[in-house]
Amino acid sequence: MAKLTDLPEIDSVVDADYFYIFDMSSPASPDRKTPFSKLRPPGIRITGYMRYEGNITIPALAAGAEGTATIAVAGAALGDHVVFNLRAVNPAGVAISGCAVTADGVVSVVFRNHAAGAYAGAAVACMALVIRSAA
């Protein structure tokens, strides 16, 4: 048997790959194999990530108003999931109401001004992670 440290490393794992398992529940014949699909949780699996790091321009907002800003995320597609955060403290009174991929390569973020006064708008550093999944 080859030493584990002597084996080449693989670049990625797919469901058809098999892994060696030393099965302690069967001491007489512990050598077993298992497909990768049994090592990951059942159900939906993540198939890709797209990341954006840059600025988003929060629009000018009247008191109590909402506005939408967009960022370009290469590879994003309708149906993908989005995690979005500002990389600094939210401007006073401004909250993130929601975000979604609204067109291929476009993530829209809705901001709401909860303050009593107007918000002038500004470019703010942000990060978005777009996650693609499949059943």
mmCIF file with all atom_site columns, C-alpha atoms in Angstrom:
data_model
loop_
_atom_site.group_PDB
_atom_site.id
_atom_site.type_symbol
_atom_site.label_atom_id
_atom_site.label_alt_id
_atom_site.label_comp_id
_atom_site.label_asym_id
_atom_site.label_entity_id
_atom_site.label_seq_id
_atom_site.pdbx_PDB_ins_code
_atom_site.Cartn_x
_atom_site.Cartn_y
_atom_site.Cartn_z
_atom_site.occupancy
_atom_site.B_iso_or_equiv
_atom_site.pdbx_formal_charge
_atom_site.auth_seq_id
_atom_site.auth_comp_id
_atom_site.auth_asym_id
_atom_site.auth_atom_id
_atom_site.pdbx_PDB_model_num
ATOM 1   C CA . MET A 1 1   ? 0.000   0.000  0.000   1.00 0.00 ? 1   MET A CA 1
ATOM 2   C CA . ALA A 1 2   ? 1.288   3.480  -0.875  1.00 0.00 ? 2   ALA A CA 1
ATOM 3   C CA . LYS A 1 3   ? 2.026   6.001  1.830   1.00 0.00 ? 3   LYS A CA 1
ATOM 4   C CA . LEU A 1 4   ? -0.606  8.719  2.014   1.00 0.00 ? 4   LEU A CA 1
ATOM 5   C CA . THR A 1 5   ? 2.060   11.426 1.886   1.00 0.00 ? 5   THR A CA 1
ATOM 6   C CA . ASP A 1 6   ? 3.407   9.981  -1.397  1.00 0.00 ? 6   ASP A CA 1
ATOM 7   C CA . LEU A 1 7   ? 0.094   10.231 -3.246  1.00 0.00 ? 7   LEU A CA 1
ATOM 8   C CA . PRO A 1 8   ? -0.639  13.203 -5.536  1.00 0.00 ? 8   PRO A CA 1
ATOM 9   C CA . GLU A 1 9   ? -3.312  15.636 -4.363  1.00 0.00 ? 9   GLU A CA 1
ATOM 10  C CA . ILE A 1 10  ? -6.451  16.135 -6.446  1.00 0.00 ? 10  ILE A CA 1
ATOM 11  C CA . ASP A 1 11  ? -7.711  19.587 -7.498  1.00 0.00 ? 11  ASP A CA 1
ATOM 12  C CA . SER A 1 12  ? -11.416 19.048 -6.874  1.00 0.00 ? 12  SER A CA 1
ATOM 13  C CA . VAL A 1 13  ? -13.855 16.393 -5.717  1.00 0.00 ? 13  VAL A CA 1
ATOM 14  C CA . VAL A 1 14  ? -16.878 15.163 -7.670  1.00 0.00 ? 14  VAL A CA 1
ATOM 15  C CA . ASP A 1 15  ? -19.687 12.815 -6.637  1.00 0.00 ? 15  ASP A CA 1
ATOM 16  C CA . ALA A 1 16  ? -18.170 9.874  -8.589  1.00 0.00 ? 16  ALA A CA 1
ATOM 17  C CA . ASP A 1 17  ? -14.863 9.999  -6.636  1.00 0.00 ? 17  ASP A CA 1
ATOM 18  C CA . TYR A 1 18  ? -14.249 7.279  -4.042  1.00 0.00 ? 18  TYR A CA 1
ATOM 19  C CA . PHE A 1 19  ? -12.438 7.589  -0.718  1.00 0.00 ? 19  PHE A CA 1
ATOM 20  C CA . TYR A 1 20  ? -10.721 4.910  1.328   1.00 0.00 ? 20  TYR A CA 1
ATOM 21  C CA . ILE A 1 21  ? -12.389 4.274  4.696   1.00 0.00 ? 21  ILE A CA 1
ATOM 22  C CA . PHE A 1 22  ? -11.049 2.236  7.624   1.00 0.00 ? 22  PHE A CA 1
ATOM 23  C CA . ASP A 1 23  ? -14.351 0.908  8.999   1.00 0.00 ? 23  ASP A CA 1
ATOM 24  C CA . MET A 1 24  ? -14.003 0.353  12.751  1.00 0.00 ? 24  MET A CA 1
ATOM 25  C CA . SER A 1 25  ? -17.381 -1.406 12.903  1.00 0.00 ? 25  SER A CA 1
ATOM 26  C CA . SER A 1 26  ? -15.919 -4.318 10.931  1.00 0.00 ? 26  SER A CA 1
ATOM 27  C CA . PRO A 1 27  ? -12.542 -5.201 12.522  1.00 0.00 ? 27  PRO A CA 1
ATOM 28  C CA . ALA A 1 28  ? -12.138 -8.429 10.524  1.00 0.00 ? 28  ALA A CA 1
ATOM 29  C CA . SER A 1 29  ? -12.233 -6.584 7.189   1.00 0.00 ? 29  SER A CA 1
ATOM 30  C CA . PRO A 1 30  ? -11.998 -2.833 7.862   1.00 0.00 ? 30  PRO A CA 1
ATOM 31  C CA . ASP A 1 31  ? -10.934 -1.727 4.365   1.00 0.00 ? 31  ASP A CA 1
ATOM 32  C CA . ARG A 1 32  ? -13.872 -0.046 2.646   1.00 0.00 ? 32  ARG A CA 1
ATOM 33  C CA . LYS A 1 33  ? -14.591 2.671  0.102   1.00 0.00 ? 33  LYS A CA 1
ATOM 34  C CA . THR A 1 34  ? -17.262 5.364  -0.029  1.00 0.00 ? 34  THR A CA 1
ATOM 35  C CA . PRO A 1 35  ? -18.322 7.754  -2.765  1.00 0.00 ? 35  PRO A CA 1
ATOM 36  C CA . PHE A 1 36  ? -18.004 11.482 -2.126  1.00 0.00 ? 36  PHE A CA 1
ATOM 37  C CA . SER A 1 37  ? -21.802 11.779 -2.346  1.00 0.00 ? 37  SER A CA 1
ATOM 38  C CA . LYS A 1 38  ? -22.045 9.912  0.987   1.00 0.00 ? 38  LYS A CA 1
ATOM 39  C CA . LEU A 1 39  ? -19.554 12.257 2.677   1.00 0.00 ? 39  LEU A CA 1
ATOM 40  C CA . ARG A 1 40  ? -21.512 15.431 1.972   1.00 0.00 ? 40  ARG A CA 1
ATOM 41  C CA . PRO A 1 41  ? -24.932 16.181 3.432   1.00 0.00 ? 41  PRO A CA 1
ATOM 42  C CA . PRO A 1 42  ? -27.896 15.045 1.338   1.00 0.00 ? 42  PRO A CA 1
ATOM 43  C CA . GLY A 1 43  ? -29.952 17.536 -0.612  1.00 0.00 ? 43  GLY A CA 1
ATOM 44  C CA . ILE A 1 44  ? -28.751 20.734 -2.203  1.00 0.00 ? 44  ILE A CA 1
ATOM 45  C CA . ARG A 1 45  ? -25.045 21.132 -2.885  1.00 0.00 ? 45  ARG A CA 1
ATOM 46  C CA . ILE A 1 46  ? -23.038 24.241 -3.646  1.00 0.00 ? 46  ILE A CA 1
ATOM 47  C CA . THR A 1 47  ? -21.679 24.185 -7.191  1.00 0.00 ? 47  THR A CA 1
ATOM 48  C CA . GLY A 1 48  ? -20.004 27.582 -7.463  1.00 0.00 ? 48  GLY A CA 1
ATOM 49  C CA . TYR A 1 49  ? -19.073 30.875 -5.856  1.00 0.00 ? 49  TYR A CA 1
ATOM 50  C CA . MET A 1 50  ? -18.604 34.340 -7.321  1.00 0.00 ? 50  MET A CA 1
ATOM 51  C CA . ARG A 1 51  ? -17.135 37.103 -5.175  1.00 0.00 ? 51  ARG A CA 1
ATOM 52  C CA . TYR A 1 52  ? -17.275 40.872 -5.474  1.00 0.00 ? 52  TYR A CA 1
ATOM 53  C CA . GLU A 1 53  ? -15.207 43.279 -3.440  1.00 0.00 ? 53  GLU A CA 1
ATOM 54  C CA . GLY A 1 54  ? -15.370 46.972 -4.254  1.00 0.00 ? 54  GLY A CA 1
ATOM 55  C CA . ASN A 1 55  ? -17.672 49.944 -3.820  1.00 0.00 ? 55  ASN A CA 1
ATOM 56  C CA . ILE A 1 56  ? -21.410 50.340 -4.093  1.00 0.00 ? 56  ILE A CA 1
ATOM 57  C CA . THR A 1 57  ? -22.993 53.773 -4.404  1.00 0.00 ? 57  THR A CA 1
ATOM 58  C CA . ILE A 1 58  ? -25.882 54.070 -1.987  1.00 0.00 ? 58  ILE A CA 1
ATOM 59  C CA . PRO A 1 59  ? -28.384 56.447 -3.613  1.00 0.00 ? 59  PRO A CA 1
ATOM 60  C CA . ALA A 1 60  ? -29.647 59.650 -2.011  1.00 0.00 ? 60  ALA A CA 1
ATOM 61  C CA . LEU A 1 61  ? -32.643 58.732 0.144   1.00 0.00 ? 61  LEU A CA 1
ATOM 62  C CA . ALA A 1 62  ? -35.371 60.877 1.638   1.00 0.00 ? 62  ALA A CA 1
ATOM 63  C CA . ALA A 1 63  ? -36.476 60.051 5.189   1.00 0.00 ? 63  ALA A CA 1
ATOM 64  C CA . GLY A 1 64  ? -38.321 56.723 5.156   1.00 0.00 ? 64  GLY A CA 1
ATOM 65  C CA . ALA A 1 65  ? -37.482 56.074 1.493   1.00 0.00 ? 65  ALA A CA 1
ATOM 66  C CA . GLU A 1 66  ? -35.898 53.073 -0.220  1.00 0.00 ? 66  GLU A CA 1
ATOM 67  C CA . GLY A 1 67  ? -33.513 53.050 -3.146  1.00 0.00 ? 67  GLY A CA 1
ATOM 68  C CA . THR A 1 68  ? -31.689 50.394 -5.159  1.00 0.00 ? 68  THR A CA 1
ATOM 69  C CA . ALA A 1 69  ? -28.030 50.219 -6.128  1.00 0.00 ? 69  ALA A CA 1
ATOM 70  C CA . THR A 1 70  ? -26.369 47.601 -8.331  1.00 0.00 ? 70  THR A CA 1
ATOM 71  C CA . ILE A 1 71  ? -22.967 45.971 -8.604  1.00 0.00 ? 71  ILE A CA 1
ATOM 72  C CA . ALA A 1 72  ? -21.584 43.848 -11.435 1.00 0.00 ? 72  ALA A CA 1
ATOM 73  C CA . VAL A 1 73  ? -20.684 40.298 -10.384 1.00 0.00 ? 73  VAL A CA 1
ATOM 74  C CA . ALA A 1 74  ? -19.298 38.327 -13.306 1.00 0.00 ? 74  ALA A CA 1
ATOM 75  C CA . GLY A 1 75  ? -20.967 34.928 -13.640 1.00 0.00 ? 75  GLY A CA 1
ATOM 76  C CA . ALA A 1 76  ? -23.951 35.660 -11.374 1.00 0.00 ? 76  ALA A CA 1
ATOM 77  C CA . ALA A 1 77  ? -27.255 34.345 -12.735 1.00 0.00 ? 77  ALA A CA 1
ATOM 78  C CA . LEU A 1 78  ? -30.917 34.541 -11.805 1.00 0.00 ? 78  LEU A CA 1
ATOM 79  C CA . GLY A 1 79  ? -31.680 32.054 -9.035  1.00 0.00 ? 79  GLY A CA 1
ATOM 80  C CA . ASP A 1 80  ? -28.265 32.343 -7.365  1.00 0.00 ? 80  ASP A CA 1
ATOM 81  C CA . HIS A 1 81  ? -28.120 33.223 -3.663  1.00 0.00 ? 81  HIS A CA 1
ATOM 82  C CA . VAL A 1 82  ? -26.441 36.416 -2.435  1.00 0.00 ? 82  VAL A CA 1
ATOM 83  C CA . VAL A 1 83  ? -24.728 37.314 0.836   1.00 0.00 ? 83  VAL A CA 1
ATOM 84  C CA . PHE A 1 84  ? -24.016 41.065 0.958   1.00 0.00 ? 84  PHE A CA 1
ATOM 85  C CA . ASN A 1 85  ? -22.393 43.295 3.569   1.00 0.00 ? 85  ASN A CA 1
ATOM 86  C CA . LEU A 1 86  ? -20.829 46.714 3.754   1.00 0.00 ? 86  LEU A CA 1
ATOM 87  C CA . ARG A 1 87  ? -17.157 46.584 4.741   1.00 0.00 ? 87  ARG A CA 1
ATOM 88  C CA . ALA A 1 88  ? -17.636 49.538 7.073   1.00 0.00 ? 88  ALA A CA 1
ATOM 89  C CA . VAL A 1 89  ? -20.302 50.626 9.529   1.00 0.00 ? 89  VAL A CA 1
ATOM 90  C CA . ASN A 1 90  ? -23.652 51.311 7.866   1.00 0.00 ? 90  ASN A CA 1
ATOM 91  C CA . PRO A 1 91  ? -24.298 55.015 7.399   1.00 0.00 ? 91  PRO A CA 1
ATOM 92  C CA . ALA A 1 92  ? -26.479 56.311 10.267  1.00 0.00 ? 92  ALA A CA 1
ATOM 93  C CA . GLY A 1 93  ? -30.123 55.427 9.708   1.00 0.00 ? 93  GLY A CA 1
ATOM 94  C CA . VAL A 1 94  ? -29.484 53.449 6.514   1.00 0.00 ? 94  VAL A CA 1
ATOM 95  C CA . ALA A 1 95  ? -30.203 49.724 6.450   1.00 0.00 ? 95  ALA A CA 1
ATOM 96  C CA . ILE A 1 96  ? -29.875 46.988 3.844   1.00 0.00 ? 96  ILE A CA 1
ATOM 97  C CA . SER A 1 97  ? -33.425 45.813 3.065   1.00 0.00 ? 97  SER A CA 1
ATOM 98  C CA . GLY A 1 98  ? -32.528 43.026 0.656   1.00 0.00 ? 98  GLY A CA 1
ATOM 99  C CA . CYS A 1 99  ? -30.342 41.841 -2.177  1.00 0.00 ? 99  CYS A CA 1
ATOM 100 C CA . ALA A 1 100 ? -30.712 39.514 -5.133  1.00 0.00 ? 100 ALA A CA 1
ATOM 101 C CA . VAL A 1 101 ? -29.344 38.682 -8.557  1.00 0.00 ? 101 VAL A CA 1
ATOM 102 C CA . THR A 1 102 ? -31.731 40.614 -10.813 1.00 0.00 ? 102 THR A CA 1
ATOM 103 C CA . ALA A 1 103 ? -30.086 39.905 -14.196 1.00 0.00 ? 103 ALA A CA 1
ATOM 104 C CA . ASP A 1 104 ? -27.098 37.966 -15.462 1.00 0.00 ? 104 ASP A CA 1
ATOM 105 C CA . GLY A 1 105 ? -24.039 39.525 -13.836 1.00 0.00 ? 105 GLY A CA 1
ATOM 106 C CA . VAL A 1 106 ? -26.050 42.059 -11.802 1.00 0.00 ? 106 VAL A CA 1
ATOM 107 C CA . VAL A 1 107 ? -26.684 42.078 -8.046  1.00 0.00 ? 107 VAL A CA 1
ATOM 108 C CA . SER A 1 108 ? -29.229 44.631 -6.816  1.00 0.00 ? 108 SER A CA 1
ATOM 109 C CA . VAL A 1 109 ? -29.169 45.857 -3.221  1.00 0.00 ? 109 VAL A CA 1
ATOM 110 C CA . VAL A 1 110 ? -32.092 47.724 -1.667  1.00 0.00 ? 110 VAL A CA 1
ATOM 111 C CA . PHE A 1 111 ? -31.258 50.350 0.975   1.00 0.00 ? 111 PHE A CA 1
ATOM 112 C CA . ARG A 1 112 ? -33.756 52.015 3.320   1.00 0.00 ? 112 ARG A CA 1
ATOM 113 C CA . ASN A 1 113 ? -33.337 55.276 5.196   1.00 0.00 ? 113 ASN A CA 1
ATOM 114 C CA . HIS A 1 114 ? -34.844 54.898 8.687   1.00 0.00 ? 114 HIS A CA 1
ATOM 115 C CA . ALA A 1 115 ? -33.572 58.297 9.857   1.00 0.00 ? 115 ALA A CA 1
ATOM 116 C CA . ALA A 1 116 ? -35.755 61.381 10.294  1.00 0.00 ? 116 ALA A CA 1
ATOM 117 C CA . GLY A 1 117 ? -33.616 63.344 7.822   1.00 0.00 ? 117 GLY A CA 1
ATOM 118 C CA . ALA A 1 118 ? -32.487 62.732 4.257   1.00 0.00 ? 118 ALA A CA 1
ATOM 119 C CA . TYR A 1 119 ? -29.374 60.699 3.376   1.00 0.00 ? 119 TYR A CA 1
ATOM 120 C CA . ALA A 1 120 ? -27.165 62.353 0.741   1.00 0.00 ? 120 ALA A CA 1
ATOM 121 C CA . GLY A 1 121 ? -25.822 59.115 -0.782  1.00 0.00 ? 121 GLY A CA 1
ATOM 122 C CA . ALA A 1 122 ? -22.219 57.932 -0.981  1.00 0.00 ? 122 ALA A CA 1
ATOM 123 C CA . ALA A 1 123 ? -19.916 55.243 -2.321  1.00 0.00 ? 123 ALA A CA 1
ATOM 124 C CA . VAL A 1 124 ? -19.240 52.650 0.379   1.00 0.00 ? 124 VAL A CA 1
ATOM 125 C CA . ALA A 1 125 ? -16.888 49.646 0.375   1.00 0.00 ? 125 ALA A CA 1
ATOM 126 C CA . CYS A 1 126 ? -18.758 46.346 0.255   1.00 0.00 ? 126 CYS A CA 1
ATOM 127 C CA . MET A 1 127 ? -18.436 42.615 -0.310  1.00 0.00 ? 127 MET A CA 1
ATOM 128 C CA . ALA A 1 128 ? -20.863 40.235 -2.009  1.00 0.00 ? 128 ALA A CA 1
ATOM 129 C CA . LEU A 1 129 ? -20.714 36.465 -2.239  1.00 0.00 ? 129 LEU A CA 1
ATOM 130 C CA . VAL A 1 130 ? -22.933 34.892 -4.892  1.00 0.00 ? 130 VAL A CA 1
ATOM 131 C CA . ILE A 1 131 ? -23.575 31.194 -4.308  1.00 0.00 ? 131 ILE A CA 1
ATOM 132 C CA . ARG A 1 132 ? -24.835 28.770 -6.942  1.00 0.00 ? 132 ARG A CA 1
ATOM 133 C CA . SER A 1 133 ? -26.423 25.505 -5.844  1.00 0.00 ? 133 SER A CA 1
ATOM 134 C CA . ALA A 1 134 ? -28.003 22.435 -7.405  1.00 0.00 ? 134 ALA A CA 1
ATOM 135 C CA . ALA A 1 135 ? -30.097 19.560 -6.141  1.00 0.00 ? 135 ALA A CA 1
#
